[in-house]
Coordinates of C-alpha atoms and ligand atoms in Angstrom, one line a residue:
Chain A
M634 CA 19.5 -29.1 34.2
F635 CA 16.0 -27.1 34.1
G636 CA 16.9 -24.3 32.1
F637 CA 19.7 -24.6 31.0
G638 CA 18.5 -26.6 27.1
V639 CA 17.9 -23.2 26.3
L640 CA 21.2 -22.0 26.0
K641 CA 22.0 -25.8 24.5
G642 CA 19.4 -24.3 22.0
M643 CA 20.7 -20.6 21.5
L644 CA 24.6 -22.4 21.6
V645 CA 23.8 -24.6 18.5
T646 CA 21.7 -21.6 16.2
I647 CA 24.7 -18.9 16.3
Q648 CA 26.9 -21.3 15.8
N649 CA 25.6 -22.9 12.9
F650 CA 25.2 -18.8 11.8
F651 CA 28.4 -18.1 12.5
A652 CA 30.0 -21.3 11.2
S653 CA 27.8 -20.7 7.3
Y654 CA 30.5 -17.8 7.1
F655 CA 33.2 -20.2 7.4
S656 CA 32.3 -23.5 5.7
K657 CA 30.5 -24.2 3.4
D658 CA 28.4 -27.6 5.3
H659 CA 27.0 -25.3 7.2
L660 CA 25.7 -23.1 4.0
T661 CA 23.9 -26.0 1.4
T662 CA 22.5 -24.2 -0.5
V663 CA 23.3 -24.1 -4.1
Q664 CA 22.6 -20.7 -6.0
Y665 CA 20.3 -22.8 -8.7
P666 CA 20.6 -19.9 -11.9
E667 CA 24.4 -19.4 -11.4
E668 CA 25.3 -23.0 -9.9
R669 CA 24.4 -25.8 -10.3
L670 CA 25.1 -29.4 -9.7
S671 CA 26.2 -32.1 -11.7
A672 CA 23.0 -34.6 -12.9
K673 CA 23.2 -37.9 -12.3
E674 CA 24.0 -40.7 -14.9
R675 CA 20.6 -42.7 -14.7
Y676 CA 18.5 -38.9 -14.1
R677 CA 16.2 -39.0 -16.8
N678 CA 13.4 -36.5 -17.6
F679 CA 12.7 -36.5 -21.2
P680 CA 13.3 -38.4 -24.7
F681 CA 15.6 -37.3 -27.4
L682 CA 16.4 -39.1 -30.4
V683 CA 20.0 -40.2 -31.7
Y684 CA 21.3 -39.8 -34.7
D685 CA 25.2 -40.7 -36.1
Q686 CA 26.8 -39.1 -38.4
A687 CA 24.1 -36.7 -39.9
P688 CA 20.7 -35.6 -38.2
E689 CA 19.2 -36.6 -41.3
D690 CA 20.3 -40.6 -40.8
P691 CA 18.9 -41.3 -37.1
R692 CA 19.3 -44.6 -35.6
C693 CA 15.1 -45.3 -35.7
V694 CA 14.0 -47.1 -38.4
A695 CA 10.1 -45.4 -37.3
C696 CA 9.4 -48.8 -37.0
D697 CA 5.9 -47.7 -34.4
I698 CA 7.9 -49.5 -31.4
C699 CA 7.2 -47.0 -28.6
A700 CA 4.6 -45.5 -30.3
K701 CA 2.7 -48.2 -29.6
E702 CA 3.8 -48.7 -26.1
C703 CA 3.7 -45.5 -25.0
P704 CA 1.2 -45.0 -22.0
P705 CA 0.0 -41.7 -22.6
K706 CA 0.2 -42.3 -26.5
C707 CA 2.6 -39.0 -26.7
I708 CA 4.7 -40.2 -29.5
T709 CA 3.1 -40.1 -33.1
I710 CA 5.2 -41.4 -35.7
V711 CA 5.2 -41.1 -39.6
R712 CA 7.2 -43.2 -41.8
D713 CA 9.2 -42.0 -44.6
S714 CA 8.5 -43.2 -48.3
D715 CA 10.3 -42.7 -51.3
A716 CA 9.2 -41.3 -55.0
E717 CA 7.6 -43.9 -55.9
G718 CA 5.7 -44.7 -52.4
K719 CA 7.7 -47.5 -51.4
P720 CA 8.5 -47.1 -47.3
L721 CA 11.2 -46.3 -46.2
K722 CA 13.1 -46.5 -42.7
R723 CA 13.4 -43.6 -41.7
P724 CA 10.3 -41.3 -39.9
K725 CA 9.3 -38.6 -41.7
S726 CA 8.2 -37.1 -38.8
F727 CA 8.5 -37.7 -35.3
D728 CA 6.4 -35.5 -32.5
I729 CA 7.2 -35.8 -28.7
D730 CA 4.3 -34.6 -26.7
Y731 CA 6.2 -33.5 -24.2
S732 CA 3.2 -31.6 -22.2
I733 CA 2.0 -35.7 -22.2
C734 CA 5.4 -37.7 -21.9
M735 CA 5.4 -38.8 -18.3
N736 CA 9.2 -39.5 -18.2
C737 CA 8.3 -43.3 -17.7
G738 CA 11.2 -43.8 -20.4
I739 CA 9.6 -47.1 -21.3
C740 CA 10.5 -45.4 -25.1
E741 CA 13.4 -46.5 -24.8
E742 CA 13.2 -49.9 -22.5
V743 CA 11.8 -50.4 -25.8
C744 CA 12.9 -49.2 -28.7
P745 CA 15.0 -52.3 -30.2
F746 CA 17.1 -50.1 -32.6
D747 CA 18.5 -48.2 -29.7
A748 CA 17.8 -44.8 -30.6
I749 CA 15.5 -43.4 -28.5
F750 CA 17.4 -42.2 -25.4
M751 CA 15.6 -40.3 -22.1
D752 CA 17.6 -37.0 -22.0
H753 CA 18.6 -34.8 -19.1
E754 CA 17.3 -31.8 -19.7
F755 CA 14.9 -30.3 -17.2
E756 CA 14.6 -26.5 -17.9
L757 CA 11.9 -26.8 -20.8
A758 CA 10.0 -24.0 -19.8
E759 CA 7.6 -22.9 -22.4
Y760 CA 5.3 -19.8 -23.6
G761 CA 3.0 -21.7 -24.9
R762 CA 1.0 -24.4 -23.6
F763 CA 0.4 -26.9 -26.3
E764 CA 2.6 -25.7 -29.9
D765 CA 6.1 -25.4 -27.7
L766 CA 6.0 -28.6 -25.9
M767 CA 5.0 -30.3 -29.1
Y768 CA 8.7 -31.6 -29.9
H769 CA 9.6 -32.2 -33.5
K770 CA 12.0 -34.2 -35.4
D771 CA 14.9 -31.0 -35.8
R772 CA 14.2 -30.7 -31.8
L773 CA 14.0 -34.4 -30.7
L774 CA 17.5 -35.5 -33.2
K775 CA 20.5 -35.3 -31.1
P776 CA 24.3 -36.6 -31.8
N777 CA 25.7 -39.7 -30.0
D778 CA 28.2 -37.7 -28.7
H779 CA 25.2 -35.9 -26.8
F780 CA 24.8 -39.4 -25.0
K781 CA 27.9 -40.1 -24.4
K782 CA 28.3 -37.1 -22.7
I783 CA 25.5 -37.7 -20.0
R784 CA 25.8 -41.0 -20.2
P785 CA 29.0 -42.6 -20.2
T786 CA 28.4 -46.1 -19.0
D787 CA 25.0 -46.9 -21.0
A788 CA 26.4 -45.3 -24.6
T789 CA 29.7 -47.1 -24.2
R790 CA 27.8 -50.5 -23.6
I791 CA 25.5 -49.4 -26.6
D792 CA 28.3 -48.5 -29.2
A793 CA 29.9 -51.6 -28.2
K794 CA 27.3 -53.5 -28.7
L795 CA 26.0 -52.0 -32.1
A796 CA 29.7 -52.5 -33.9
A797 CA 29.7 -55.8 -32.2
K798 CA 25.7 -55.8 -34.3
T799 CA 27.7 -54.3 -37.5
Q800 CA 30.5 -56.6 -37.7
K801 CA 28.6 -60.4 -37.3
P802 CA 26.8 -61.5 -40.1
A803 CA 23.1 -61.0 -39.7
P804 CA 22.2 -64.4 -38.6
P805 CA 20.2 -66.9 -40.1
V806 CA 16.5 -66.2 -41.0
G807 CA 15.2 -69.2 -38.9
N808 CA 14.0 -71.8 -40.9
Chain B
M327 CA 30.2 14.1 14.4
D328 CA 28.3 13.9 18.1
Q329 CA 26.2 16.5 17.1
L330 CA 26.0 16.4 13.4
F331 CA 21.9 16.2 13.2
V332 CA 21.7 18.5 16.1
N333 CA 23.8 21.3 14.0
L334 CA 21.7 20.6 11.0
K335 CA 18.5 21.2 12.5
H336 CA 19.3 24.0 14.3
S337 CA 21.2 25.8 10.7
I338 CA 18.0 24.7 9.2
L339 CA 16.2 26.6 12.0
I340 CA 18.3 29.8 12.0
F341 CA 18.2 29.5 7.8
A342 CA 14.5 29.7 8.3
G343 CA 14.7 32.8 10.8
N344 CA 16.3 34.4 8.0
F345 CA 12.6 35.5 6.6
L346 CA 10.2 33.9 8.8
P347 CA 7.9 35.1 11.9
E348 CA 9.1 33.1 15.5
W349 CA 5.9 30.9 15.1
A350 CA 6.7 29.5 11.8
V351 CA 10.4 28.9 13.1
I352 CA 8.5 26.5 16.1
L353 CA 6.8 24.8 13.6
I354 CA 9.3 23.5 11.5
S355 CA 11.3 22.8 14.1
I356 CA 8.5 20.6 15.7
L357 CA 7.8 20.0 11.5
I358 CA 11.5 18.7 11.3
S359 CA 11.7 16.5 14.6
V360 CA 8.3 14.5 13.1
T361 CA 9.5 13.9 9.8
A362 CA 12.6 12.6 10.9
I363 CA 10.5 10.3 13.2
A364 CA 8.1 9.1 10.9
V365 CA 11.0 8.9 8.2
F366 CA 13.4 6.5 10.9
G367 CA 10.7 4.7 11.9
P368 CA 9.1 2.8 8.9
V369 CA 12.6 2.5 7.4
T370 CA 14.2 0.7 9.9
M371 CA 10.9 -1.3 10.3
M372 CA 12.3 -2.5 6.4
Y373 CA 15.1 -3.0 7.3
L374 CA 14.8 -4.7 10.1
T375 CA 12.5 -7.7 8.3
L376 CA 15.4 -7.6 6.5
L377 CA 17.5 -8.5 8.5
E378 CA 16.0 -10.5 10.3
R379 CA 15.2 -13.3 7.3
K380 CA 18.4 -13.0 6.2
F381 CA 19.7 -13.4 10.5
V382 CA 17.6 -16.5 10.8
G383 CA 18.3 -17.8 7.2
R384 CA 21.9 -18.3 8.3
I385 CA 20.8 -19.4 11.7
Q386 CA 19.5 -22.7 9.5
N387 CA 22.4 -22.6 7.5
R388 CA 20.9 -20.6 4.6
F389 CA 21.1 -17.6 2.6
G390 CA 18.7 -15.8 3.2
P391 CA 16.9 -13.0 0.6
N392 CA 20.3 -12.1 -2.1
R393 CA 18.4 -11.8 -5.0
V394 CA 16.6 -8.6 -5.3
G395 CA 19.7 -5.9 -5.1
K396 CA 23.5 -6.5 -4.0
W397 CA 23.0 -8.5 -0.9
G398 CA 18.8 -8.4 -1.2
L399 CA 19.4 -5.1 -0.1
L400 CA 15.8 -3.7 -2.6
Q401 CA 14.1 -6.6 -0.8
P402 CA 11.7 -4.4 1.5
L403 CA 11.3 -2.3 -1.3
A404 CA 10.2 -5.1 -3.6
D405 CA 7.4 -6.4 -0.4
G406 CA 6.1 -3.2 -0.6
V407 CA 5.3 -2.6 -3.9
K408 CA 3.7 -6.3 -3.3
M409 CA 1.9 -5.7 0.2
L410 CA 0.8 -1.8 -2.1
T411 CA -0.3 -4.4 -5.0
K412 CA -2.2 -6.9 -2.8
E413 CA -5.9 -6.9 -2.6
D414 CA -7.3 -5.8 0.6
I415 CA -10.0 -8.8 1.7
V416 CA -12.1 -7.9 4.3
P417 CA -14.2 -10.0 5.5
K418 CA -18.4 -10.3 5.0
G419 CA -18.6 -10.5 9.0
A420 CA -16.6 -8.1 9.5
D421 CA -17.2 -5.2 11.9
H422 CA -15.9 -3.5 8.6
F423 CA -14.9 0.1 10.4
A424 CA -13.0 -1.7 13.5
H425 CA -11.3 -4.2 10.9
F426 CA -10.1 -0.6 9.5
L427 CA -9.7 1.2 11.9
A428 CA -6.9 -1.8 14.1
P429 CA -4.1 -1.4 11.7
V430 CA -4.1 2.1 10.9
A431 CA -4.4 3.7 14.6
I432 CA -1.7 0.4 16.3
V433 CA 0.8 2.6 14.2
I434 CA 0.3 5.1 16.1
P435 CA 1.6 4.5 19.6
A436 CA 4.7 2.3 17.9
L437 CA 5.1 6.1 16.2
L438 CA 4.8 8.2 19.0
V439 CA 7.2 6.4 21.7
F440 CA 9.9 7.4 19.2
A441 CA 9.2 10.6 20.8
V442 CA 10.9 10.3 24.8
V443 CA 13.7 8.2 22.2
P444 CA 16.9 9.7 23.3
F445 CA 19.1 9.2 20.1
G446 CA 22.1 10.9 21.1
R447 CA 22.9 13.9 23.2
N448 CA 20.7 16.8 22.5
M449 CA 18.6 14.4 20.4
V450 CA 15.8 13.6 21.9
A451 CA 12.3 14.3 20.3
V452 CA 10.5 16.1 23.5
D453 CA 12.2 16.2 27.3
L454 CA 9.4 14.7 28.4
S455 CA 9.3 14.8 32.3
I456 CA 7.2 11.5 33.3
G457 CA 9.6 9.7 29.7
I458 CA 10.1 6.1 31.0
L459 CA 6.2 6.4 31.8
F460 CA 5.3 7.7 28.7
F461 CA 6.8 4.9 27.0
L462 CA 5.5 2.2 29.0
A463 CA 1.3 3.8 28.9
L464 CA 1.9 4.0 25.0
S465 CA 3.6 0.8 24.2
S466 CA 1.2 -1.2 26.2
T467 CA -2.0 0.4 24.4
T468 CA -0.9 -1.8 21.1
T469 CA -3.1 -4.5 22.9
I470 CA -6.2 -2.7 22.6
W471 CA -5.7 -1.9 18.7
I472 CA -4.5 -5.7 18.7
F473 CA -7.8 -6.9 20.4
V474 CA -9.7 -4.6 18.8
A475 CA -8.6 -6.2 15.3
A476 CA -9.5 -10.0 16.5
W477 CA -13.0 -8.9 17.3
A478 CA -13.5 -7.1 14.3
S479 CA -12.5 -10.2 11.8
R480 CA -15.8 -11.8 13.6
N481 CA -13.0 -15.1 12.6
K482 CA -12.4 -17.5 16.0
F483 CA -8.6 -17.9 15.5
S484 CA -8.5 -14.1 15.6
L485 CA -10.4 -14.3 18.6
L486 CA -8.0 -16.6 20.1
G487 CA -5.4 -14.4 19.4
G488 CA -6.6 -11.3 20.7
L489 CA -7.2 -12.9 24.0
R490 CA -3.6 -14.5 24.0
S491 CA -2.4 -10.8 23.4
V492 CA -4.6 -9.6 26.1
A493 CA -3.5 -12.0 28.6
Q494 CA -0.3 -11.8 27.9
M495 CA -0.4 -8.3 28.1
V496 CA -2.1 -7.9 31.7
S497 CA 0.6 -11.1 33.3
Y498 CA 3.7 -8.8 31.6
E499 CA 3.1 -5.5 32.1
I500 CA 3.6 -5.6 36.0
P501 CA 7.1 -7.5 35.6
M502 CA 7.7 -4.9 33.0
V503 CA 7.0 -1.6 34.8
L504 CA 8.6 -2.9 38.1
S505 CA 11.9 -4.2 35.8
V506 CA 12.3 -0.3 35.6
V507 CA 11.6 0.9 39.0
P508 CA 14.9 0.2 40.7
V509 CA 16.8 3.0 37.7
L510 CA 13.7 5.3 38.6
M511 CA 15.0 5.4 43.0
V512 CA 18.3 5.6 41.6
V513 CA 17.8 8.8 38.8
G514 CA 15.2 10.4 40.6
S515 CA 13.2 10.9 37.1
F516 CA 11.3 9.6 34.9
S517 CA 13.1 11.5 32.1
T518 CA 15.2 9.6 29.3
V519 CA 17.1 12.3 29.3
A520 CA 18.0 12.6 32.6
I521 CA 18.1 8.3 32.9
V522 CA 21.4 8.5 29.6
E523 CA 23.0 10.7 32.5
A524 CA 22.9 9.6 35.3
Q525 CA 24.8 6.7 33.5
S526 CA 27.9 8.8 32.0
G527 CA 31.4 7.5 32.4
W528 CA 31.0 3.7 32.2
N529 CA 28.0 4.0 35.3
W530 CA 25.8 1.7 33.0
F531 CA 23.4 0.4 35.7
V532 CA 23.6 -2.9 33.4
L533 CA 27.6 -3.3 35.6
T534 CA 25.6 -3.1 39.2
P535 CA 23.9 -6.8 40.3
W536 CA 20.6 -5.4 40.6
G537 CA 20.4 -3.6 37.2
L538 CA 22.1 -6.8 35.5
I539 CA 18.9 -8.3 36.7
G540 CA 16.2 -5.4 35.9
F541 CA 18.1 -5.4 32.5
V542 CA 17.4 -9.1 31.4
L543 CA 13.3 -8.4 33.3
F544 CA 13.3 -5.6 31.7
F545 CA 14.7 -7.1 27.3
L546 CA 12.9 -10.1 28.3
T547 CA 9.3 -8.3 28.8
G548 CA 9.8 -5.7 26.6
V549 CA 10.3 -9.0 24.3
A550 CA 7.3 -10.3 25.7
E551 CA 5.6 -7.3 25.5
V552 CA 6.1 -6.7 21.0
N553 CA 5.2 -10.9 21.1
R554 CA 8.0 -11.8 19.1
T555 CA 9.2 -15.6 19.2
P556 CA 9.2 -17.1 22.1
F557 CA 6.3 -15.1 23.5
D558 CA 4.2 -14.9 19.9
L559 CA 1.3 -17.1 21.4
P560 CA -1.2 -14.0 19.9
E561 CA 0.1 -15.4 16.8
G562 CA 0.8 -18.6 16.7
E563 CA 1.3 -19.8 13.7
S564 CA 1.2 -23.2 14.2
E565 CA -1.8 -23.9 16.4
I566 CA -4.3 -20.4 15.3
V567 CA -3.2 -20.0 11.9
A568 CA -2.2 -16.4 12.0
G569 CA -3.5 -15.3 15.1
F570 CA -5.2 -11.8 15.3
H571 CA -4.2 -11.1 11.8
T572 CA -5.9 -13.7 10.2
E573 CA -8.0 -11.8 8.5
Y574 CA -5.5 -9.1 7.4
S575 CA -3.9 -8.7 3.2
G576 CA -2.3 -6.3 1.9
M577 CA -1.2 -3.4 3.1
K578 CA -3.5 -3.6 6.9
F579 CA -1.2 -6.7 7.6
A580 CA 1.8 -4.6 6.2
L581 CA 0.9 -1.9 9.5
F582 CA 0.8 -5.3 11.9
Y583 CA 3.9 -5.8 11.1
M584 CA 5.2 -2.4 10.7
A585 CA 3.5 -1.6 14.2
E586 CA 5.1 -5.0 15.9
F587 CA 8.7 -3.9 13.7
M588 CA 9.2 -0.2 15.0
N589 CA 7.9 -1.6 18.9
S590 CA 10.5 -4.4 18.8
F591 CA 13.6 -1.3 18.0
T592 CA 12.2 1.1 20.4
I593 CA 11.8 -1.6 23.0
S594 CA 15.5 -1.7 22.1
A595 CA 16.4 1.7 22.1
I596 CA 14.8 2.1 25.7
V597 CA 16.2 -1.2 27.5
S598 CA 20.3 0.2 26.0
T599 CA 19.0 3.5 27.6
V600 CA 17.6 2.9 30.7
Y601 CA 20.7 0.2 31.1
L602 CA 23.1 -0.3 28.7
G603 CA 23.8 3.4 28.9
G604 CA 22.2 4.8 26.2
W605 CA 24.2 7.3 23.9
Q606 CA 26.6 6.6 26.3
G607 CA 29.9 5.0 25.0
P608 CA 34.2 5.8 24.3
W609 CA 34.8 7.5 20.7
L610 CA 32.2 7.2 18.3
P611 CA 29.6 9.3 18.4
G612 CA 26.5 9.4 20.7
W613 CA 24.1 8.5 17.7
L614 CA 26.0 5.8 16.1
W615 CA 26.5 3.9 20.4
L616 CA 22.8 3.8 20.8
L617 CA 21.6 2.4 17.1
I618 CA 24.8 -0.6 18.0
K619 CA 23.2 -1.5 21.0
S620 CA 19.8 -1.0 20.2
Y621 CA 20.8 -3.3 17.3
A622 CA 22.5 -5.8 19.8
L623 CA 19.6 -6.4 21.1
I624 CA 17.7 -6.3 18.3
L625 CA 20.3 -9.6 16.6
V626 CA 19.1 -11.4 20.2
M627 CA 15.9 -10.8 19.5
M628 CA 16.2 -12.3 16.5
W629 CA 18.7 -15.2 17.7
F630 CA 15.9 -16.5 20.0
R631 CA 13.1 -16.5 17.2
G632 CA 15.8 -19.2 15.6
T633 CA 16.5 -21.1 18.7
L634 CA 13.0 -21.3 20.7
P635 CA 10.2 -23.2 19.9
R636 CA 6.9 -21.4 21.3
F637 CA 6.1 -21.6 25.1
R638 CA 2.7 -22.8 26.0
V639 CA -0.1 -21.0 27.9
D640 CA 0.5 -22.6 31.1
Q641 CA 4.0 -21.8 31.3
L642 CA 3.9 -18.2 29.5
M643 CA 2.0 -17.5 32.8
G644 CA 3.8 -19.1 35.1
F645 CA 7.0 -17.1 33.4
A646 CA 5.3 -14.4 34.6
W647 CA 3.8 -14.7 38.1
K648 CA 5.8 -17.2 39.5
F649 CA 9.1 -16.3 38.7
L650 CA 9.6 -12.7 36.8
L651 CA 7.1 -10.9 39.3
P652 CA 8.9 -12.2 41.9
L653 CA 12.5 -11.9 40.6
A654 CA 11.6 -7.8 40.3
L655 CA 10.6 -7.5 43.7
L656 CA 13.4 -8.5 45.2
N657 CA 15.2 -6.6 42.4
I658 CA 13.8 -3.4 43.5
F659 CA 14.4 -4.1 47.8
A660 CA 18.4 -5.0 46.1
A661 CA 18.3 -1.6 44.7
G662 CA 16.9 0.1 48.0
V663 CA 19.9 -2.1 49.9
W664 CA 22.5 -0.8 47.3
L665 CA 20.9 2.7 47.5
A666 CA 21.0 2.8 51.6
F667 CA 25.4 1.3 51.9
A668 CA 28.2 2.8 50.6
R669 CA 30.8 1.9 47.7
P670 CA 32.0 -1.2 48.2
V671 CA 29.4 -2.6 50.9
N672 CA 26.9 -2.0 48.5
Y673 CA 27.7 -3.7 45.5
L674 CA 28.2 -6.6 47.7
L675 CA 24.6 -7.0 49.7
S676 CA 22.7 -6.4 46.6
A677 CA 24.9 -9.2 45.1
I678 CA 23.7 -11.1 47.0
I679 CA 19.8 -10.5 47.1
V680 CA 19.9 -11.0 44.0
A681 CA 22.1 -14.2 43.6
L682 CA 20.0 -15.8 46.9
A683 CA 16.7 -14.3 44.6
L684 CA 18.1 -16.0 41.9
F685 CA 19.0 -19.6 44.1
I686 CA 15.3 -19.7 45.8
L687 CA 13.1 -19.2 42.4
Y688 CA 14.6 -20.4 40.5
F689 CA 14.7 -24.0 42.9
A690 CA 10.9 -22.9 43.5
N691 CA 10.2 -23.5 39.7
R692 CA 11.8 -26.6 38.3
P693 CA 8.6 -28.5 36.9
D694 CA 7.6 -31.1 38.9
M695 CA 9.1 -34.5 37.0
P696 CA 7.6 -37.8 37.8
K697 CA 9.3 -40.3 38.7
K698 CA 10.0 -42.7 36.8
R699 CA 7.5 -45.3 37.0
V700 CA 8.9 -49.1 38.6
Y701 CA 7.4 -52.0 37.9
R702 CA 7.9 -54.4 40.4
Y703 CA 6.0 -57.5 39.3
A704 CA 6.5 -57.3 35.3
V705 CA 8.7 -59.6 33.3
E706 CA 11.4 -58.1 31.5
Ligands
LIG2379 S1 12.6 -45.1 -31.8 FE1 13.3 -47.4 -31.7 S2 10.7 -48.2 -30.8 FE2 10.6 -46.0 -31.6 S3 10.0 -45.4 -33.9 FE3 12.3 -45.4 -33.9 S4 13.0 -47.5 -33.8 FE4 10.9 -47.6 -33.7
LIG2380 S1 9.0 -41.3 -21.1 FE1 7.4 -43.1 -21.6 S2 5.6 -41.5 -21.6 FE2 7.3 -40.4 -22.3 S3 7.3 -41.0 -24.6 FE3 8.7 -42.4 -23.5 S4 6.7 -43.5 -23.6 FE4 6.0 -42.1 -24.0

């Protein structure tokens, strides 16, 4: 009936007002810094490097594939070498410029050694625009436990894969 | 408790009277009242903004401001600091003097009408014998300054807002004044104090048939007068940027806001005075009763704001001229009948008149819905 829609609407709003004091459904705001929603497992943000035992011994072998594949070219890797100048299978420095990284996750996809993964960390605000967002090896390296915590499904799959690999003898080189 | 503030003022005056001449005591007496109003008005306004944001927030299932201080109680102060430190921009083509004058002058009537609001027993700044007339006249001058602001900004959106404001004002002033007339007829005085006293002992005018209609009419037209949703066409954000205050920033903008909120408060206070028995009420002190009543009305205004979309211009005009105005006139008739007959009969008669009036106007105002078209030869 003409004119009664107004009353109906007013009823709806006042119900919402009172319900906001009693029901969680009617006050859905999450008070962010104090409360937070848990991130979804497949959420991805910026890449980090995984190490198994010690940060001095990362999984990364400095093969440079990720640096080549990275679309905006924000990964810079310098391979380490021993005293005689023989190259070693580990990075001397591994830098990712988070200010350039576009969170595409290609580095994770292409890494043949499962050494780089996308993190859930998103509170990355810094004062320095260039120097502070340039993440060096020390800030990028995180233990495998961290990976297990944020992405358990992927972590178990990859751990199983790695374990199987170490048990099998190295496949014969094709002739 | 009832006379708390009155006694406070009285003791200050007696204390001053000990060593000051009589004219100085009178001056102090005036100054105290003026200061009280000049502080009360803006502070009310500041916290009304907070209340509105919280209330509308809850209606929309969110918290509203809750970061600055406990429950966001310091938010108005933070807003004040922000407003004061903002850059004040005046458009190049603007009439600088008028552009400056409008926001300053708009606060004056908003503050002046506080003078006739009876906050409690003996708590009125001046008991004018033409109190209601003073209020009606002053509150409508706000529109002049809105139009000055709109004109001086030299902006087409501002001007449209100003024009709408004037049109709205002209239409709503008439039912507004007419909706108070029944009370004036019954009380026989324009004085706000006399009106409250006539309602002592639960004889609130809202409890009579004509009073109920008059209350709704006065309140609705009052909401329209202070340009609040759904009557906020002069500042319709979604249509004309921000209407008359498009070109205002910083403290000048805040002054418009202040005038709007103080007007909402005074209109609520006057509506409670005229129809809801003012400061009359059991147990609690009078000034508290008036505050409770006016805040309840303000919450209803905010409730409107959280619910209703803005009127279209033709709906706005149609509502005023085709519904409110005839209803107000018939309401005066109902009040006359109520006055002319003895106790039980008059309630019945005026209730019948009011009900008939509502019924007829309701059906006369039904929108013309086009009939659903039937296509006889169309294929399904
Ligand atoms: S992270 Fe992976 S792809 Fe990148 S250099 Fe290290 S091992 Fe190679
Ligand atoms: S996520 Fe994409 S952009 Fe960022 S480092 Fe990896 S490959 Fe480069």
